[in-house]
Amino acid sequence: MRALLSLFLLLSAQALLAQATATLRGTVRDETGATLPLATVSIPGTSTGTICNEQGVYRLTVPAGRTVKVMFSFSGAHPYVEEVILNEGEERVLDARLRFITLKPIDVEATRVDREQGVDRINPKLARFNPSPLGGVEALLGGQLGVVMRNELSSGYSVRGGNFDENLVYVNDIEVYRPFLVRAGQQEGLSFPNPDMIESIRFSSGGFEARYGDKMSSVLDIKYRRPRQFGGSAMASLLGGAIHLEDAMFNMRLRHVTGVRYRTNQLLLGGGDVKGDYRPVYTDAQTYWTYDLTDKVELGFLGLYSRNQYNVVPDDRETEFGPFNQPLRFTVYFDGQERTQFETLFGALNLNVQASRDLLLKLIASAYSTSESERFTIQGQYRLGELERDLGSEQFGEVVRDLGIGTYLDHARNQLDASVYTFAHKGYLQRPKSYVQWGIDTRVESITDKLNEWYLLDSADYSVPLNTGEDLYLQNTLKADLSMQSLRSSAYLQSTWRWESKQHKDRWWSLVAGARAQHWSYNGQVVASPRARLIFHPGWKRVVGKDSIIDRDYSFWLAGGLYYQPPFYREVRKLDGTLNPDIRAQRSIHALIGMDRWFEIWQRPFRFTAEAYYKAMDDLIPYEVDNIRIRYYGTNNAKGYATGVDIKLAGQFIEGIDSWMSIGVLSAQEDVKDDYFYWRFNSDGDTIRPGYTLNNVAVDSSRVEPGFIPRPTDQRVNVAFFFQDEMPRWPTAKVHVNLAFGTGLPFGPPNNNRYSDTLRTDLYRRVDIGFSKQFLGADGQSRRGWRRHIRDLWLTAEVFNLLNINNVANHTWITDVTGRQYSIPDYLTPRRFNLKLIAWF
């Protein structure tokens, strides 16, 4: 009995020792501080391990009371091992930073996860040094595949033939919007994302996953930071300022990042053709808080208040344009003013639950509210004259002949109020051979829109009634009181599979496949969108010498799917101010093939990416672009296509400093159903052109069906270049250059006929440059006194539009008494200078 009792006590003690455990938790990041989703944390030589969630956070149970080796690993990075000894029941925070085997350009991290998801990762810190009047994260998209940006005052961009409304923008898994009533870039103000608060930026130009929403062009996915210590930054410039603070409190269970921004565009607007008293004021405040209710449950809150005001009292305008053989001058004297205001409130609560080691559940509730008012009455008395072009004349450069004299009156009293309430659930499950994601959401939308606008053009008393009681002819009138309430419900399911070769561990295949569906109560339509992406990494190697082998890091992919875009309010509203309840979702079928390669030049890392794509579209809603305002026809009466090739080279042309360049070739065409026009001929057999032909009496006509015409975003060639350099002997002095080139965009007279929008604007050419000097934070710089509280201090001098090229934003159209129309270009900003001081602490 004594022997049996001793044996029982011995086995019990061993069992108790075997059950003594402790817990490690933390975050795995790379060298730049970006989190590494799906990184592996394990105990070598055992089956114990876990995988980080999408925020790079892990939780691992380890044996207590003895030394344990913990290994952190990620594809393409050097594994990191640390020894720990924990007491029974102890919970310890252990973070890790992994160094990649081949250094990457800062702007894009070629991780396996990003390749599988078809996204490029962009470094948000570059937004502070990118020489752009825009100043936001959208300015960094100019060099991404397929992206076109042609207005430095607007955060809008087009991707592969689509307009801005076809792009998805997410902040912390919540879709965000820009103002509805905005007409011009100077009205728009600050965009939603605050660069100082961002942890990561991911962007996809097409062929994106089913977990992203129902749009036809692109995805911009932004995540805000979860700080782990106190910090902040402050920025002041001639265009405004910003400050942000972040901290982690209560044993890092409570975290917040808060930012306030102020911006004014007086510096930019004061140098344009239209002189006047500009008073633009754009402000916003954002805060993001997270709190660990338990070790497995996190509560988060994101809040925003934004107010963008644009007030202007124009005085006069003088624009010179035209070819050398007929130079023209357009002069306008204004009366009146414009007052525009966009006020936005946004709040979101999210609950993240780590239900098990492999299962993460999210619940999200958000509310978005905007109140937008647009009020202006502006009278312009204009004169269009031809200039003397004889260099020997005393009147060279002066008006020698009047082509048109008249008055126009532009009036609007518009008010729009919109609210969107969203309730969503998302799930993430790591299976042994797959990674499953799903989600379901419901959105309640309520919009009221009061429209009252009209436009009068009087060319040489053409529109003035001759007798009392006659009507006054207005070129454009729009008056309506609209309201729309609707409910959207959507769901998605997708999975990721990966297969590795047993003979070659660096050779692998990956498949991301899924589907999503949406129902909209306004038109009762249900749409379903299957999507898939297949990636092959061949793991090729090359022998460069005896016992020396280097990787040839190629990846190839195919992507495609069915992409519906159910209409939002602006697509539903027709040009006459009525709503179309029979509107349907636009549809696009994507087919995409691409590749990338990582390689070294001068022992520095580079990445080459190329993609070719074709998008077949139907049920399109035609639209016209007026400056940055998109005016939809409100009917599904067009089909079209977009096809092209995009290439990009990114890397360190100068060691440790990242640059990139991209080139895109595009053709985007559409065919509006049942559209036609007539050519009319006079008795001389000439085509009648009012203002040009003398005999305007038609005796014959010919019907023309236009067929395919360019879409408003059909920019055939686009080149973007971002280059950074530093002084060889003074590495704290740097230069940053932005270059953009694009061929002309289609445009036409304001007659609501799409077939007439086949003229082309001039080439778009722009160079911005910035010079930066670091005064604190570099090796060897003093850290005494007040300097010890500042981590980095930079002073930047910027020159916008260095070559002072007149780029066209829009066209103003006038008509003389003969019926001849003139298109006067509205130019963007000229050369401007800016100073900017940035401090991090």
Tab-separated table of N, CA and C in Angstrom, residues 179-226:
chain	number	residue	atom	x	y	z
A	179	PRO	N	-18.185	64.818	-49.590
A	179	PRO	CA	-19.421	65.593	-49.742
A	179	PRO	C	-20.137	65.327	-51.061
A	180	PHE	N	-21.475	65.428	-51.018
A	180	PHE	CA	-22.299	65.167	-52.192
A	180	PHE	C	-22.344	66.374	-53.132
A	181	LEU	N	-22.432	67.602	-52.579
A	181	LEU	CA	-22.692	68.785	-53.383
A	181	LEU	C	-21.443	69.428	-53.963
A	182	VAL	N	-20.281	68.932	-53.632
A	182	VAL	CA	-19.050	69.599	-54.040
A	182	VAL	C	-18.969	69.697	-55.564
A	183	ARG	N	-18.677	70.921	-56.046
A	183	ARG	CA	-18.565	71.179	-57.472
A	183	ARG	C	-17.123	71.327	-57.923
A	184	ALA	N	-16.315	71.956	-57.094
A	184	ALA	CA	-14.941	72.276	-57.470
A	184	ALA	C	-13.995	71.879	-56.345
A	185	GLY	N	-12.729	71.651	-56.713
A	185	GLY	CA	-11.756	71.198	-55.735
A	185	GLY	C	-11.584	72.149	-54.576
A	186	GLN	N	-11.694	73.474	-54.827
A	186	GLN	CA	-11.487	74.439	-53.757
A	186	GLN	C	-12.589	74.384	-52.711
A	187	GLN	N	-13.738	73.781	-53.030
A	187	GLN	CA	-14.813	73.635	-52.055
A	187	GLN	C	-14.626	72.432	-51.143
A	188	GLU	N	-13.875	71.443	-51.599
A	188	GLU	CA	-13.877	70.117	-50.972
A	188	GLU	C	-13.251	70.104	-49.581
A	189	GLY	N	-12.113	70.749	-49.414
A	189	GLY	CA	-11.473	70.788	-48.106
A	189	GLY	C	-10.762	69.505	-47.742
A	190	LEU	N	-10.765	69.180	-46.450
A	190	LEU	CA	-10.034	68.031	-45.922
A	190	LEU	C	-10.789	66.733	-46.201
A	191	SER	N	-10.064	65.711	-46.620
A	191	SER	CA	-10.667	64.391	-46.781
A	191	SER	C	-10.708	63.686	-45.424
A	192	PHE	N	-11.422	62.575	-45.358
A	192	PHE	CA	-11.643	61.887	-44.080
A	192	PHE	C	-10.345	61.387	-43.435
A	193	PRO	N	-9.480	60.631	-44.119
A	193	PRO	CA	-8.329	60.034	-43.426
A	193	PRO	C	-7.341	61.095	-42.941
A	194	ASN	N	-6.919	60.962	-41.681
A	194	ASN	CA	-5.904	61.837	-41.093
A	194	ASN	C	-4.553	61.123	-41.160
A	195	PRO	N	-3.577	61.636	-41.941
A	195	PRO	CA	-2.303	60.916	-42.113
A	195	PRO	C	-1.556	60.663	-40.812
A	196	ASP	N	-1.714	61.532	-39.817
A	196	ASP	CA	-0.974	61.388	-38.558
A	196	ASP	C	-1.482	60.222	-37.722
A	197	MET	N	-2.676	59.738	-37.991
A	197	MET	CA	-3.276	58.695	-37.164
A	197	MET	C	-3.207	57.319	-37.802
A	198	ILE	N	-2.642	57.222	-38.997
A	198	ILE	CA	-2.749	55.986	-39.782
A	198	ILE	C	-1.638	55.007	-39.430
A	199	GLU	N	-2.021	53.766	-39.283
A	199	GLU	CA	-1.087	52.655	-39.085
A	199	GLU	C	-0.677	52.033	-40.413
A	200	SER	N	-1.652	51.791	-41.282
A	200	SER	CA	-1.342	51.123	-42.548
A	200	SER	C	-2.306	51.584	-43.625
A	201	ILE	N	-1.814	51.550	-44.878
A	201	ILE	CA	-2.615	51.869	-46.059
A	201	ILE	C	-2.438	50.735	-47.052
A	202	ARG	N	-3.528	50.165	-47.489
A	202	ARG	CA	-3.495	49.143	-48.526
A	202	ARG	C	-4.377	49.599	-49.681
A	203	PHE	N	-3.912	49.343	-50.895
A	203	PHE	CA	-4.637	49.818	-52.072
A	203	PHE	C	-4.664	48.732	-53.135
A	204	SER	N	-5.835	48.573	-53.765
A	204	SER	CA	-5.993	47.629	-54.869
A	204	SER	C	-6.631	48.355	-56.043
A	205	SER	N	-6.032	48.175	-57.236
A	205	SER	CA	-6.527	48.835	-58.440
A	205	SER	C	-7.588	48.031	-59.171
A	206	GLY	N	-7.929	46.856	-58.692
A	206	GLY	CA	-8.943	46.048	-59.362
A	206	GLY	C	-8.745	44.575	-59.079
A	207	GLY	N	-9.772	43.786	-59.322
A	207	GLY	CA	-9.712	42.367	-59.018
A	207	GLY	C	-9.637	42.091	-57.534
A	208	PHE	N	-10.257	42.962	-56.713
A	208	PHE	CA	-10.134	42.833	-55.256
A	208	PHE	C	-11.094	41.780	-54.718
A	209	GLU	N	-10.907	41.458	-53.445
A	209	GLU	CA	-11.570	40.312	-52.822
A	209	GLU	C	-13.052	40.574	-52.561
A	210	ALA	N	-13.769	39.476	-52.268
A	210	ALA	CA	-15.204	39.568	-52.006
A	210	ALA	C	-15.497	40.267	-50.687
A	211	ARG	N	-14.532	40.322	-49.767
A	211	ARG	CA	-14.796	40.960	-48.476
A	211	ARG	C	-14.929	42.472	-48.618
A	212	TYR	N	-14.426	43.022	-49.722
A	212	TYR	CA	-14.627	44.442	-49.985
A	212	TYR	C	-15.962	44.640	-50.697
A	213	GLY	N	-16.466	45.859	-50.636
A	213	GLY	CA	-17.841	46.131	-51.027
A	213	GLY	C	-18.114	46.125	-52.507
A	214	ASP	N	-19.255	46.700	-52.859
A	214	ASP	CA	-19.780	46.625	-54.215
A	214	ASP	C	-19.492	47.921	-54.968
A	215	LYS	N	-18.303	48.041	-55.486
A	215	LYS	CA	-17.907	49.119	-56.389
A	215	LYS	C	-17.111	48.491	-57.527
A	216	MET	N	-16.907	49.266	-58.613
A	216	MET	CA	-16.363	48.672	-59.837
A	216	MET	C	-14.884	48.960	-60.078
A	217	SER	N	-14.231	49.798	-59.272
A	217	SER	CA	-12.878	50.205	-59.654
A	217	SER	C	-11.799	49.809	-58.668
A	218	SER	N	-11.805	50.346	-57.429
A	218	SER	CA	-10.641	50.171	-56.568
A	218	SER	C	-11.043	50.153	-55.102
A	219	VAL	N	-10.051	49.829	-54.248
A	219	VAL	CA	-10.230	49.807	-52.794
A	219	VAL	C	-9.049	50.511	-52.140
A	220	LEU	N	-9.352	51.453	-51.249
A	220	LEU	CA	-8.358	52.071	-50.376
A	220	LEU	C	-8.721	51.688	-48.952
A	221	ASP	N	-7.881	50.866	-48.327
A	221	ASP	CA	-8.166	50.283	-47.014
A	221	ASP	C	-7.188	50.869	-45.992
A	222	ILE	N	-7.704	51.642	-45.040
A	222	ILE	CA	-6.876	52.368	-44.083
A	222	ILE	C	-7.193	51.877	-42.675
A	223	LYS	N	-6.147	51.673	-41.891
A	223	LYS	CA	-6.283	51.301	-40.483
A	223	LYS	C	-5.591	52.350	-39.613
A	224	TYR	N	-6.286	52.774	-38.547
A	224	TYR	CA	-5.694	53.709	-37.608
A	224	TYR	C	-4.874	52.964	-36.552
A	225	ARG	N	-3.956	53.687	-35.924
A	225	ARG	CA	-2.993	53.068	-35.016
A	225	ARG	C	-3.611	52.708	-33.669
A	226	ARG	N	-3.007	51.670	-33.038
A	226	ARG	CA	-3.199	51.350	-31.635
A	226	ARG	C	-1.854	51.618	-30.942
